[in-house]
């Protein structure tokens, strides 16, 4: 996927970018791009090993010059449910379609693998609303038998979806949102 977007202020000579699956050499670049967002408490910190372990879930946005300008991941949680995780865009490319292109790719992947609902936990409510997400209501939860299965997961994203108290300190101020495909 190649998208035309205005160049960021740091790279005025390039105005397009592409989206592709992440590869192992991208991990350090993902860590580097995420670090300022972690410091601003926009992203939850992750160890580098966590990025390697979930690498196949990630898509990256890369400028024509080869600069990593954004990334995002789709994590399957249950047969009909996946989470958009760690969606981020380089500050100089924010507002230029990178996040939207990544989100479209992740939603497309969700459809292709048979997921009917996509969840996110975000501070960027307006962005996700523009893409069809709504604030999650009780009816968006899972049936009791699925809930008890999900409780067995050690995955923090599952705990966030279930709104478990143990993740509250890391998610204060975030909004749980969902998209029905």
XYZ file of C-alpha atoms in Angstrom:
181
model
C 0.000 0.000 0.000
C 1.446 3.351 -1.000
C -0.198 6.532 0.166
C 0.388 10.105 -0.825
C 0.696 12.372 2.157
C 2.244 15.764 2.792
C 5.799 15.508 3.988
C 6.630 15.949 7.624
C 8.710 18.970 8.545
C 11.825 16.833 9.008
C 11.653 15.315 5.539
C 10.221 17.824 3.050
C 11.604 16.037 -0.005
C 9.434 12.937 0.437
C 5.669 12.974 0.357
C 4.653 9.337 0.117
C 4.950 6.318 2.316
C 4.214 2.624 2.204
C 2.792 0.119 4.656
C 4.343 -3.325 5.017
C 4.660 -6.145 7.546
C 7.370 -5.553 10.134
C 10.618 -7.482 9.969
C 13.167 -8.210 12.676
C 15.473 -5.299 11.686
C 12.499 -2.971 12.348
C 12.287 -3.785 16.054
C 14.957 -1.332 17.203
C 13.366 1.381 15.048
C 9.966 0.612 16.608
C 11.504 0.862 20.089
C 13.191 4.152 19.178
C 9.979 5.669 17.772
C 7.930 4.487 20.746
C 10.310 5.804 23.439
C 9.175 9.471 23.387
C 5.544 8.272 23.443
C 6.286 6.055 26.439
C 7.912 9.021 28.191
C 4.767 11.103 27.532
C 2.676 8.169 28.839
C 0.871 7.822 25.492
C 2.119 4.246 25.051
C 2.610 1.616 27.718
C 6.285 0.652 27.958
C 7.273 -2.718 26.514
C 10.490 -4.653 26.652
C 12.251 -5.155 23.334
C 11.647 -8.896 23.625
C 7.884 -8.239 23.585
C 8.220 -6.565 20.186
C 10.151 -9.539 18.827
C 7.591 -11.975 20.255
C 4.712 -10.166 18.557
C 6.533 -9.012 15.426
C 4.195 -10.881 13.062
C 1.306 -8.719 14.373
C 2.972 -5.446 13.336
C 2.647 -3.342 10.220
C 4.996 -0.432 9.702
C 4.746 2.774 7.727
C 7.934 3.760 5.983
C 8.716 6.957 4.098
C 10.128 6.762 0.589
C 13.483 7.586 2.178
C 13.265 4.443 4.332
C 12.461 6.232 7.587
C 10.121 4.408 9.987
C 7.270 6.899 10.407
C 4.641 4.762 12.109
C 3.591 1.316 13.234
C 0.660 -0.613 14.624
C -0.288 -4.149 15.552
C -3.364 -6.345 15.429
C -3.584 -8.882 18.249
C -6.250 -11.588 18.144
C -7.906 -12.071 21.529
C -10.762 -14.468 20.707
C -12.504 -15.966 17.689
C -14.424 -12.755 16.958
C -12.263 -10.170 18.731
C -8.921 -8.510 18.056
C -7.168 -5.468 19.463
C -5.390 -2.670 17.652
C -2.243 -2.228 19.692
C 0.572 0.245 19.805
C -0.619 2.404 16.905
C 1.815 5.301 16.632
C 3.014 7.870 14.118
C 6.200 9.939 14.167
C 5.375 13.462 15.380
C 6.525 15.035 12.115
C 4.051 12.857 10.159
C 1.015 13.220 12.454
C -2.015 14.541 10.604
C -0.746 13.321 7.227
C -2.653 10.043 6.903
C -0.070 7.634 8.295
C -2.149 6.535 11.293
C -5.260 6.237 9.132
C -3.436 4.100 6.565
C -2.065 1.833 9.288
C -5.472 1.491 10.935
C -7.133 0.678 7.602
C -4.529 -2.054 7.025
C -5.070 -3.528 10.497
C -8.863 -3.505 10.097
C -8.461 -5.135 6.681
C -6.342 -7.862 8.312
C -9.023 -8.359 10.974
C -11.643 -8.910 8.271
C -9.383 -11.289 6.352
C -8.836 -13.532 9.368
C -12.518 -13.581 10.333
C -12.642 -11.165 13.250
C -15.926 -9.280 13.607
C -14.958 -6.799 16.369
C -11.838 -4.712 16.834
C -11.047 -3.187 20.216
C -8.610 -0.449 21.220
C -7.641 1.353 24.403
C -6.740 4.904 23.501
C -6.311 8.557 24.357
C -7.048 9.379 20.682
C -10.843 9.115 20.878
C -11.500 11.554 18.013
C -9.129 9.699 15.671
C -10.756 6.322 16.313
C -14.259 7.835 16.173
C -13.481 9.162 12.681
C -12.701 5.555 11.716
C -15.989 4.134 12.968
C -15.030 3.116 16.497
C -17.430 3.855 19.352
C -16.939 3.974 23.093
C -17.326 0.448 24.363
C -20.591 -0.304 26.154
C -21.499 -3.273 28.332
C -23.244 -5.033 25.422
C -19.872 -5.102 23.620
C -18.458 -7.386 26.296
C -18.184 -11.135 25.871
C -20.534 -13.869 27.137
C -19.776 -15.236 30.637
C -18.216 -18.463 29.333
C -15.825 -16.509 27.098
C -15.093 -14.078 29.935
C -13.972 -16.956 32.169
C -11.735 -18.290 29.353
C -10.207 -14.860 28.782
C -9.484 -14.510 32.510
C -6.939 -17.314 32.070
C -4.890 -15.182 29.704
C -1.703 -13.535 30.938
C -1.991 -10.939 28.178
C -2.331 -7.366 29.453
C -4.474 -6.430 26.454
C -7.039 -9.029 27.443
C -7.055 -7.580 30.972
C -7.586 -4.111 29.464
C -10.484 -5.368 27.361
C -12.074 -7.026 30.398
C -11.481 -3.785 32.362
C -9.754 -5.649 35.183
C -8.606 -3.618 38.169
C -5.010 -4.881 37.933
C -4.402 -2.842 34.760
C -6.059 0.374 35.961
C -2.831 2.195 36.963
C -1.447 1.762 33.426
C -4.654 2.711 31.641
C -5.943 5.740 33.565
C -7.445 8.252 31.179
C -7.691 5.827 28.269
C -10.990 5.076 26.581
C -12.060 1.566 25.591
C -13.400 1.688 22.032
C -14.735 -0.907 19.620
C -15.461 -1.272 15.918
C -18.035 -3.789 14.685
C -17.020 -5.060 11.244
